[in-house]
PDB file of C-alpha atoms and ligand atoms in Angstrom:
ATOM      1  CA  MET Y   1      -0.095 -11.559 -56.575  1.00 98.00           C
ATOM      2  CA  LYS Y   2       2.860 -13.864 -57.320  1.00 98.00           C
ATOM      3  CA  LEU Y   3       6.511 -13.341 -58.086  1.00 98.00           C
ATOM      4  CA  ILE Y   4       7.881 -15.708 -60.712  1.00 98.00           C
ATOM      5  CA  VAL Y   5      11.642 -16.201 -60.419  1.00 98.00           C
ATOM      6  CA  ALA Y   6      12.934 -17.914 -63.546  1.00 98.00           C
ATOM      7  CA  THR Y   7      16.551 -18.756 -64.349  1.00 98.00           C
ATOM      8  CA  VAL Y   8      17.147 -19.139 -68.080  1.00 98.00           C
ATOM      9  CA  GLN Y   9      20.246 -19.544 -70.200  1.00 96.00           C
ATOM     10  CA  ASP Y  10      21.916 -16.342 -71.400  1.00 95.00           C
ATOM     11  CA  GLN Y  11      21.332 -17.314 -75.059  1.00 94.00           C
ATOM     12  CA  ASP Y  12      17.571 -17.392 -74.483  1.00 96.00           C
ATOM     13  CA  SER Y  13      17.207 -14.349 -72.260  1.00 97.00           C
ATOM     14  CA  ASP Y  14      16.727 -11.632 -74.916  1.00 97.00           C
ATOM     15  CA  TYR Y  15      14.153 -13.708 -76.759  1.00 97.00           C
ATOM     16  CA  VAL Y  16      12.272 -14.626 -73.554  1.00 98.00           C
ATOM     17  CA  VAL Y  17      12.271 -11.012 -72.341  1.00 98.00           C
ATOM     18  CA  SER Y  18      11.024  -9.732 -75.716  1.00 98.00           C
ATOM     19  CA  LYS Y  19       8.198 -12.309 -75.699  1.00 98.00           C
ATOM     20  CA  LEU Y  20       7.220 -11.308 -72.145  1.00 98.00           C
ATOM     21  CA  THR Y  21       7.231  -7.577 -72.866  1.00 98.00           C
ATOM     22  CA  GLU Y  22       5.345  -8.105 -76.181  1.00 98.00           C
ATOM     23  CA  LYS Y  23       2.544  -9.652 -74.117  1.00 98.00           C
ATOM     24  CA  GLY Y  24       2.596  -6.746 -71.679  1.00 98.00           C
ATOM     25  CA  TYR Y  25       4.307  -8.464 -68.730  1.00 98.00           C
ATOM     26  CA  ARG Y  26       6.756  -6.463 -66.680  1.00 98.00           C
ATOM     27  CA  VAL Y  27      10.073  -8.121 -66.082  1.00 98.00           C
ATOM     28  CA  THR Y  28      13.386  -7.467 -64.360  1.00 98.00           C
ATOM     29  CA  GLN Y  29      16.441  -9.161 -65.799  1.00 98.00           C
ATOM     30  CA  VAL Y  30      19.241  -9.985 -63.331  1.00 98.00           C
ATOM     31  CA  GLY Y  31      22.638 -11.337 -64.393  1.00 98.00           C
ATOM     32  CA  SER Y  32      23.358 -14.528 -62.425  1.00 98.00           C
ATOM     33  CA  THR Y  33      25.797 -17.437 -62.302  1.00 97.00           C
ATOM     34  CA  GLY Y  34      24.913 -21.094 -61.843  1.00 95.00           C
ATOM     35  CA  GLY Y  35      26.623 -22.702 -58.857  1.00 95.00           C
ATOM     36  CA  PHE Y  36      27.352 -25.977 -60.662  1.00 92.00           C
ATOM     37  CA  LEU Y  37      28.675 -24.896 -64.071  1.00 91.00           C
ATOM     38  CA  ARG Y  38      29.875 -21.475 -62.812  1.00 91.00           C
ATOM     39  CA  GLN Y  39      28.646 -20.027 -66.088  1.00 91.00           C
ATOM     40  CA  GLY Y  40      26.526 -16.964 -66.624  1.00 94.00           C
ATOM     41  CA  ASN Y  41      22.786 -17.308 -66.775  1.00 97.00           C
ATOM     42  CA  THR Y  42      19.936 -14.851 -66.382  1.00 98.00           C
ATOM     43  CA  THR Y  43      17.358 -14.678 -63.632  1.00 98.00           C
ATOM     44  CA  LEU Y  44      14.048 -13.050 -64.518  1.00 98.00           C
ATOM     45  CA  LEU Y  45      11.677 -11.558 -61.950  1.00 98.00           C
ATOM     46  CA  VAL Y  46       8.090 -11.286 -63.148  1.00 98.00           C
ATOM     47  CA  GLY Y  47       5.354  -9.938 -60.845  1.00 98.00           C
ATOM     48  CA  VAL Y  48       1.858 -10.992 -61.962  1.00 98.00           C
ATOM     49  CA  ASP Y  49      -1.717 -11.553 -60.818  1.00 98.00           C
ATOM     50  CA  ASP Y  50      -2.320 -15.149 -59.713  1.00 98.00           C
ATOM     51  CA  ARG Y  51      -4.345 -15.930 -62.869  1.00 98.00           C
ATOM     52  CA  LEU Y  52      -1.358 -15.027 -65.072  1.00 98.00           C
ATOM     53  CA  VAL Y  53       1.110 -17.503 -63.540  1.00 98.00           C
ATOM     54  CA  GLU Y  54       0.185 -20.338 -65.920  1.00 98.00           C
ATOM     55  CA  PRO Y  55       0.365 -18.206 -69.106  1.00 98.00           C
ATOM     56  CA  VAL Y  56       3.809 -16.921 -68.064  1.00 98.00           C
ATOM     57  CA  ILE Y  57       5.047 -20.465 -67.378  1.00 98.00           C
ATOM     58  CA  GLU Y  58       3.714 -21.548 -70.797  1.00 98.00           C
ATOM     59  CA  LEU Y  59       5.539 -18.649 -72.451  1.00 98.00           C
ATOM     60  CA  LEU Y  60       8.789 -19.526 -70.612  1.00 98.00           C
ATOM     61  CA  THR Y  61       8.402 -23.165 -71.659  1.00 97.00           C
ATOM     62  CA  ALA Y  62       7.851 -22.227 -75.301  1.00 96.00           C
ATOM     63  CA  SER Y  63      10.687 -19.730 -75.542  1.00 96.00           C
ATOM     64  CA  SER Y  64      13.581 -21.348 -73.662  1.00 96.00           C
ATOM     65  CA  GLN Y  65      15.445 -24.449 -74.776  1.00 94.00           C
ATOM     66  CA  ARG Y  66      17.208 -27.354 -73.103  1.00 95.00           C
ATOM     67  CA  ARG Y  67      20.822 -27.637 -74.259  1.00 94.00           C
ATOM     68  CA  MET Y  68      23.865 -29.777 -73.638  1.00 94.00           C
ATOM     69  CA  ARG Y  69      26.828 -28.045 -72.017  1.00 91.00           C
ATOM     70  CA  TYR Y  70      30.270 -29.459 -71.484  1.00 90.00           C
ATOM     71  CA  MET Y  71      32.032 -29.132 -68.176  1.00 88.00           C
ATOM     72  CA  PRO Y  72      35.792 -29.758 -67.805  1.00 87.00           C
ATOM     73  CA  MET Y  73      36.633 -32.278 -65.109  1.00 87.00           C
ATOM     74  CA  ALA Y  74      40.209 -33.020 -63.983  1.00 86.00           C
ATOM     75  CA  THR Y  75      40.939 -36.746 -64.406  1.00 88.00           C
ATOM     76  CA  GLY Y  76      44.597 -36.928 -63.466  1.00 88.00           C
ATOM     77  CA  THR Y  77      48.067 -35.605 -64.232  1.00 90.00           C
ATOM     78  CA  THR Y  78      50.752 -36.523 -66.750  1.00 90.00           C
ATOM     79  CA  PRO Y  79      54.251 -37.557 -65.504  1.00 90.00           C
ATOM     80  CA  ASN Y  80      55.447 -34.003 -66.215  1.00 90.00           C
ATOM     81  CA  GLY Y  81      52.732 -32.521 -64.003  1.00 89.00           C
ATOM     82  CA  MET Y  82      50.182 -31.352 -66.586  1.00 91.00           C
ATOM     83  CA  THR Y  83      46.552 -31.757 -65.571  1.00 90.00           C
ATOM     84  CA  LEU Y  84      44.418 -33.994 -67.801  1.00 91.00           C
ATOM     85  CA  TYR Y  85      40.777 -33.049 -68.372  1.00 89.00           C
ATOM     86  CA  ASN Y  86      37.750 -34.893 -69.604  1.00 91.00           C
ATOM     87  CA  TYR Y  87      34.536 -33.128 -70.548  1.00 91.00           C
ATOM     88  CA  VAL Y  88      31.305 -34.294 -68.984  1.00 91.00           C
ATOM     89  CA  GLU Y  89      27.990 -33.582 -70.675  1.00 93.00           C
ATOM     90  CA  VAL Y  90      25.435 -31.672 -68.615  1.00 93.00           C
ATOM     91  CA  GLU Y  91      21.901 -31.014 -69.809  1.00 95.00           C
ATOM     92  CA  VAL Y  92      20.843 -27.501 -68.843  1.00 94.00           C
ATOM     93  CA  GLY Y  93      17.169 -26.580 -68.669  1.00 87.00           C
ATOM     94  CA  GLY Y  94      14.962 -24.625 -70.408  1.00 94.00           C
ATOM     95  CA  ALA Y  95      14.096 -22.691 -67.301  1.00 97.00           C
ATOM     96  CA  THR Y  96      14.190 -23.224 -63.545  1.00 98.00           C
ATOM     97  CA  ILE Y  97      11.072 -21.615 -62.141  1.00 98.00           C
ATOM     98  CA  PHE Y  98       9.990 -20.684 -58.621  1.00 98.00           C
ATOM     99  CA  VAL Y  99       6.598 -19.108 -57.903  1.00 98.00           C
ATOM    100  CA  LEU Y 100       6.426 -17.092 -54.671  1.00 98.00           C
ATOM    101  CA  ASP Y 101       3.531 -15.416 -52.888  1.00 98.00           C
ATOM    102  CA  VAL Y 102       3.908 -11.630 -52.790  1.00 98.00           C
ATOM    103  CA  GLU Y 103       2.998 -10.268 -49.368  1.00 98.00           C
ATOM    104  CA  HIS Y 104       3.093  -6.636 -50.346  1.00 98.00           C
ATOM    105  CA  PHE Y 105       3.591  -4.748 -53.598  1.00 97.00           C
ATOM    106  CA  GLU Y 106       3.779  -1.049 -54.157  1.00 97.00           C
ATOM    107  CA  GLN Y 107       5.378   1.346 -56.591  1.00 96.00           C
ATOM    108  CA  ILE Y 108       6.318   4.778 -55.387  1.00 97.00           C
TER     109      ILE Y 108
HETATM  110  P1  2BA B   1      23.953 -24.527 -62.585  1.00 95.53           P
HETATM  111  O1  2BA B   1      23.957 -24.623 -61.106  1.00 95.53           O
HETATM  112  O2  2BA B   1      25.196 -24.062 -63.256  1.00 95.53           O
HETATM  113  O3  2BA B   1      23.540 -25.974 -63.147  1.00 95.53           O
HETATM  114  C1  2BA B   1      23.597 -26.263 -64.524  1.00 95.53           C
HETATM  115  C2  2BA B   1      23.123 -27.667 -64.790  1.00 95.53           C
HETATM  116  O4  2BA B   1      24.027 -28.585 -64.161  1.00 95.53           O
HETATM  117  C3  2BA B   1      21.748 -27.988 -64.178  1.00 95.53           C
HETATM  118  O5  2BA B   1      20.738 -27.606 -65.101  1.00 95.53           O
HETATM  119  C4  2BA B   1      21.835 -29.492 -63.987  1.00 95.53           C
HETATM  120  O6  2BA B   1      21.563 -30.192 -65.198  1.00 95.53           O
HETATM  121  C5  2BA B   1      23.293 -29.709 -63.650  1.00 95.53           C
HETATM  122  N1  2BA B   1      23.518 -29.758 -62.205  1.00 95.53           N
HETATM  123  C6  2BA B   1      23.377 -28.783 -61.291  1.00 95.53           C
HETATM  124  N2  2BA B   1      23.722 -29.189 -60.061  1.00 95.53           N
HETATM  125  C7  2BA B   1      24.091 -30.472 -60.201  1.00 95.53           C
HETATM  126  C8  2BA B   1      24.577 -31.480 -59.303  1.00 95.53           C
HETATM  127  N3  2BA B   1      24.736 -31.216 -57.985  1.00 95.53           N
HETATM  128  N4  2BA B   1      24.869 -32.704 -59.803  1.00 95.53           N
HETATM  129  C9  2BA B   1      24.725 -32.974 -61.113  1.00 95.53           C
HETATM  130  N5  2BA B   1      24.265 -32.082 -62.026  1.00 95.53           N
HETATM  131  C10 2BA B   1      23.975 -30.858 -61.575  1.00 95.53           C
HETATM  132  P2  2BA B   1      19.377 -27.064 -64.522  1.00 95.53           P
HETATM  133  O7  2BA B   1      18.857 -27.965 -63.439  1.00 95.53           O
HETATM  134  O8  2BA B   1      18.486 -26.828 -65.699  1.00 95.53           O
HETATM  135  O9  2BA B   1      19.705 -25.659 -63.815  1.00 95.53           O
HETATM  136  C11 2BA B   1      20.091 -24.506 -64.569  1.00 95.53           C
HETATM  137  C12 2BA B   1      20.455 -23.378 -63.634  1.00 95.53           C
HETATM  138  O10 2BA B   1      19.263 -23.026 -62.881  1.00 95.53           O
HETATM  139  C13 2BA B   1      21.482 -23.722 -62.575  1.00 95.53           C
HETATM  140  O11 2BA B   1      22.788 -23.552 -63.100  1.00 95.53           O
HETATM  141  C14 2BA B   1      21.171 -22.719 -61.459  1.00 95.53           C
HETATM  142  O12 2BA B   1      21.675 -21.429 -61.811  1.00 95.53           O
HETATM  143  C15 2BA B   1      19.648 -22.643 -61.537  1.00 95.53           C
HETATM  144  N6  2BA B   1      19.035 -23.583 -60.595  1.00 95.53           N
HETATM  145  C16 2BA B   1      18.671 -24.851 -60.844  1.00 95.53           C
HETATM  146  N7  2BA B   1      18.098 -25.405 -59.768  1.00 95.53           N
HETATM  147  C17 2BA B   1      18.109 -24.470 -58.807  1.00 95.53           C
HETATM  148  C18 2BA B   1      17.659 -24.446 -57.450  1.00 95.53           C
HETATM  149  N8  2BA B   1      17.071 -25.504 -56.852  1.00 95.53           N
HETATM  150  N9  2BA B   1      17.830 -23.301 -56.736  1.00 95.53           N
HETATM  151  C19 2BA B   1      18.429 -22.214 -57.316  1.00 95.53           C
HETATM  152  N10 2BA B   1      18.864 -22.183 -58.597  1.00 95.53           N
HETATM  153  C20 2BA B   1      18.708 -23.296 -59.338  1.00 95.53           C
END
């Protein structure tokens, strides 16, 4: 058995979760925050048999999108002390996926 840990963007999470549950996968949705953008995202935990890892990754690939985000970056200050910002473009994935071996699984 494997545990798929997938971080997706908040905008995609409902759609991804509905696609997973439609196909009969069990999923836990955890609210998370990316360390770089400090914006909310969603981390999904999906426990599956080894043979189902690829189909789940295909589903995640098909149902989550890459998007551009804009991150404020301080570039200096005006003579009267106001901070000046520029926005840098950051491309945020689709999904960031880890696949872990499950040593033990039980439901009580
Ligand atoms: P964040 O950490 O908020 O990162 C958002 C996006 O910012 C990243 O998109 C990437 O394009 C960029 N980014 C992150 N760190 C960077 C850096 N040090 N320098 C330049 N650009 C940087 P993604 O790579 O698609 O990641 C989306 C979210 O997935 C991340 O949000 C984080 O929550 C999670 N994630 C990505 N890689 C991870 C990893 N190795 N371990 C744990 N979580 C990860």
